[in-house]
Amino acid sequence: KPKNDLQSLAIFLWCRATVTMQAIQALCREGFGEDALALVRCLFEMLISLRYIKKSPEQRVNRFFQFSNIQEKEYLDRELQIA
């Protein structure tokens, strides 16, 4: 069990990174290395985000999750408009 919000975020990003890494491996196996590079960038951005948040976790962890929720809602709203 996470001891604090920063650990929760680290676990969340670790899970997301694991799935992303699996996708990168699958793309590379099928010969889509250039497409895999876009996901490598996502991994790098996760690392940068975590390092930035770690400098002031009390303020930044909740902002990260709030922003993630806003992005997810916007994505779902766009999908509903297409359907």
PDB file of C-alpha atoms in Angstrom:
ATOM      1  CA  LYS A   1       0.000   0.000   0.000  1.00  0.00           C
ATOM      2  CA  PRO A   2       1.365   3.446  -0.904  1.00  0.00           C
ATOM      3  CA  LYS A   3       2.533   5.523   2.049  1.00  0.00           C
ATOM      4  CA  ASN A   4       1.731   8.879   0.448  1.00  0.00           C
ATOM      5  CA  ASP A   5       0.406  10.585  -2.669  1.00  0.00           C
ATOM      6  CA  LEU A   6       3.801  10.628  -4.350  1.00  0.00           C
ATOM      7  CA  GLN A   7       4.090   6.859  -4.018  1.00  0.00           C
ATOM      8  CA  SER A   8       0.570   6.501  -5.417  1.00  0.00           C
ATOM      9  CA  LEU A   9       1.572   8.587  -8.403  1.00  0.00           C
ATOM     10  CA  ALA A  10       4.774   6.596  -8.885  1.00  0.00           C
ATOM     11  CA  ILE A  11       2.801   3.333  -8.882  1.00  0.00           C
ATOM     12  CA  PHE A  12       0.258   4.814 -11.312  1.00  0.00           C
ATOM     13  CA  LEU A  13       3.017   5.915 -13.691  1.00  0.00           C
ATOM     14  CA  TRP A  14       4.841   2.587 -13.322  1.00  0.00           C
ATOM     15  CA  CYS A  15       1.701   0.709 -14.369  1.00  0.00           C
ATOM     16  CA  ARG A  16       1.151   3.057 -17.300  1.00  0.00           C
ATOM     17  CA  ALA A  17       4.813   2.778 -18.312  1.00  0.00           C
ATOM     18  CA  THR A  18       4.682  -1.026 -18.177  1.00  0.00           C
ATOM     19  CA  VAL A  19       1.757  -1.145 -20.610  1.00  0.00           C
ATOM     20  CA  THR A  20       3.442   1.439 -22.830  1.00  0.00           C
ATOM     21  CA  MET A  21       6.637  -0.616 -22.868  1.00  0.00           C
ATOM     22  CA  GLN A  22       4.684  -3.700 -23.909  1.00  0.00           C
ATOM     23  CA  ALA A  23       3.147  -1.722 -26.761  1.00  0.00           C
ATOM     24  CA  ILE A  24       6.602  -0.491 -27.822  1.00  0.00           C
ATOM     25  CA  GLN A  25       7.900  -4.059 -27.888  1.00  0.00           C
ATOM     26  CA  ALA A  26       4.919  -5.257 -29.940  1.00  0.00           C
ATOM     27  CA  LEU A  27       5.341  -2.440 -32.459  1.00  0.00           C
ATOM     28  CA  CYS A  28       9.051  -3.149 -32.799  1.00  0.00           C
ATOM     29  CA  ARG A  29       8.469  -6.878 -33.290  1.00  0.00           C
ATOM     30  CA  GLU A  30       6.085  -6.080 -36.140  1.00  0.00           C
ATOM     31  CA  GLY A  31       8.501  -3.674 -37.801  1.00  0.00           C
ATOM     32  CA  PHE A  32       6.938  -0.399 -36.684  1.00  0.00           C
ATOM     33  CA  GLY A  33       9.979   1.072 -34.969  1.00  0.00           C
ATOM     34  CA  GLU A  34       9.220   4.647 -35.997  1.00  0.00           C
ATOM     35  CA  ASP A  35       5.740   4.399 -34.489  1.00  0.00           C
ATOM     36  CA  ALA A  36       7.245   2.921 -31.329  1.00  0.00           C
ATOM     37  CA  LEU A  37       9.377   6.047 -30.958  1.00  0.00           C
ATOM     38  CA  ALA A  38       6.243   8.096 -30.250  1.00  0.00           C
ATOM     39  CA  LEU A  39       5.578   5.844 -27.278  1.00  0.00           C
ATOM     40  CA  VAL A  40       9.201   6.073 -26.167  1.00  0.00           C
ATOM     41  CA  ARG A  41       8.618   9.816 -25.974  1.00  0.00           C
ATOM     42  CA  CYS A  42       5.619   9.153 -23.707  1.00  0.00           C
ATOM     43  CA  LEU A  43       7.861   7.134 -21.382  1.00  0.00           C
ATOM     44  CA  PHE A  44      10.354   9.975 -21.299  1.00  0.00           C
ATOM     45  CA  GLU A  45       7.580  12.483 -20.518  1.00  0.00           C
ATOM     46  CA  MET A  46       6.385  10.303 -17.639  1.00  0.00           C
ATOM     47  CA  LEU A  47       9.903  10.331 -16.204  1.00  0.00           C
ATOM     48  CA  ILE A  48      10.194  14.109 -16.558  1.00  0.00           C
ATOM     49  CA  SER A  49       6.765  14.581 -14.939  1.00  0.00           C
ATOM     50  CA  LEU A  50       7.665  12.396 -11.972  1.00  0.00           C
ATOM     51  CA  ARG A  51      11.001  14.155 -11.433  1.00  0.00           C
ATOM     52  CA  TYR A  52       9.266  17.554 -11.579  1.00  0.00           C
ATOM     53  CA  ILE A  53       6.512  16.507  -9.171  1.00  0.00           C
ATOM     54  CA  LYS A  54       9.033  14.971  -6.771  1.00  0.00           C
ATOM     55  CA  LYS A  55      10.531  18.433  -6.167  1.00  0.00           C
ATOM     56  CA  SER A  56       7.305  19.650  -4.540  1.00  0.00           C
ATOM     57  CA  PRO A  57       4.945  16.689  -4.175  1.00  0.00           C
ATOM     58  CA  GLU A  58       2.510  18.320  -1.744  1.00  0.00           C
ATOM     59  CA  GLN A  59       1.452  20.823  -4.407  1.00  0.00           C
ATOM     60  CA  ARG A  60       2.028  18.935  -7.629  1.00  0.00           C
ATOM     61  CA  VAL A  61       0.610  15.424  -7.190  1.00  0.00           C
ATOM     62  CA  ASN A  62      -3.010  16.538  -7.003  1.00  0.00           C
ATOM     63  CA  ARG A  63      -2.511  18.936  -9.908  1.00  0.00           C
ATOM     64  CA  PHE A  64      -1.183  16.047 -11.988  1.00  0.00           C
ATOM     65  CA  PHE A  65      -4.227  13.877 -11.263  1.00  0.00           C
ATOM     66  CA  GLN A  66      -6.616  16.787 -11.855  1.00  0.00           C
ATOM     67  CA  PHE A  67      -5.011  17.473 -15.223  1.00  0.00           C
ATOM     68  CA  SER A  68      -5.169  13.769 -16.121  1.00  0.00           C
ATOM     69  CA  ASN A  69      -8.876  13.744 -15.294  1.00  0.00           C
ATOM     70  CA  ILE A  70      -9.478  16.819 -17.456  1.00  0.00           C
ATOM     71  CA  GLN A  71      -7.620  15.241 -20.372  1.00  0.00           C
ATOM     72  CA  GLU A  72      -9.591  12.007 -20.017  1.00  0.00           C
ATOM     73  CA  LYS A  73     -12.918  13.863 -19.927  1.00  0.00           C
ATOM     74  CA  GLU A  74     -12.009  15.894 -23.021  1.00  0.00           C
ATOM     75  CA  TYR A  75     -11.046  12.698 -24.845  1.00  0.00           C
ATOM     76  CA  LEU A  76     -14.323  11.009 -23.898  1.00  0.00           C
ATOM     77  CA  ASP A  77     -16.326  14.081 -24.926  1.00  0.00           C
ATOM     78  CA  ARG A  78     -14.640  14.069 -28.363  1.00  0.00           C
ATOM     79  CA  GLU A  79     -15.328  10.355 -28.774  1.00  0.00           C
ATOM     80  CA  LEU A  80     -18.992  10.868 -27.900  1.00  0.00           C
ATOM     81  CA  GLN A  81     -19.275  13.609 -30.503  1.00  0.00           C
ATOM     82  CA  ILE A  82     -17.842  11.312 -33.192  1.00  0.00           C
ATOM     83  CA  ALA A  83     -20.202   8.439 -32.301  1.00  0.00           C
TER      84      ALA A  83
END
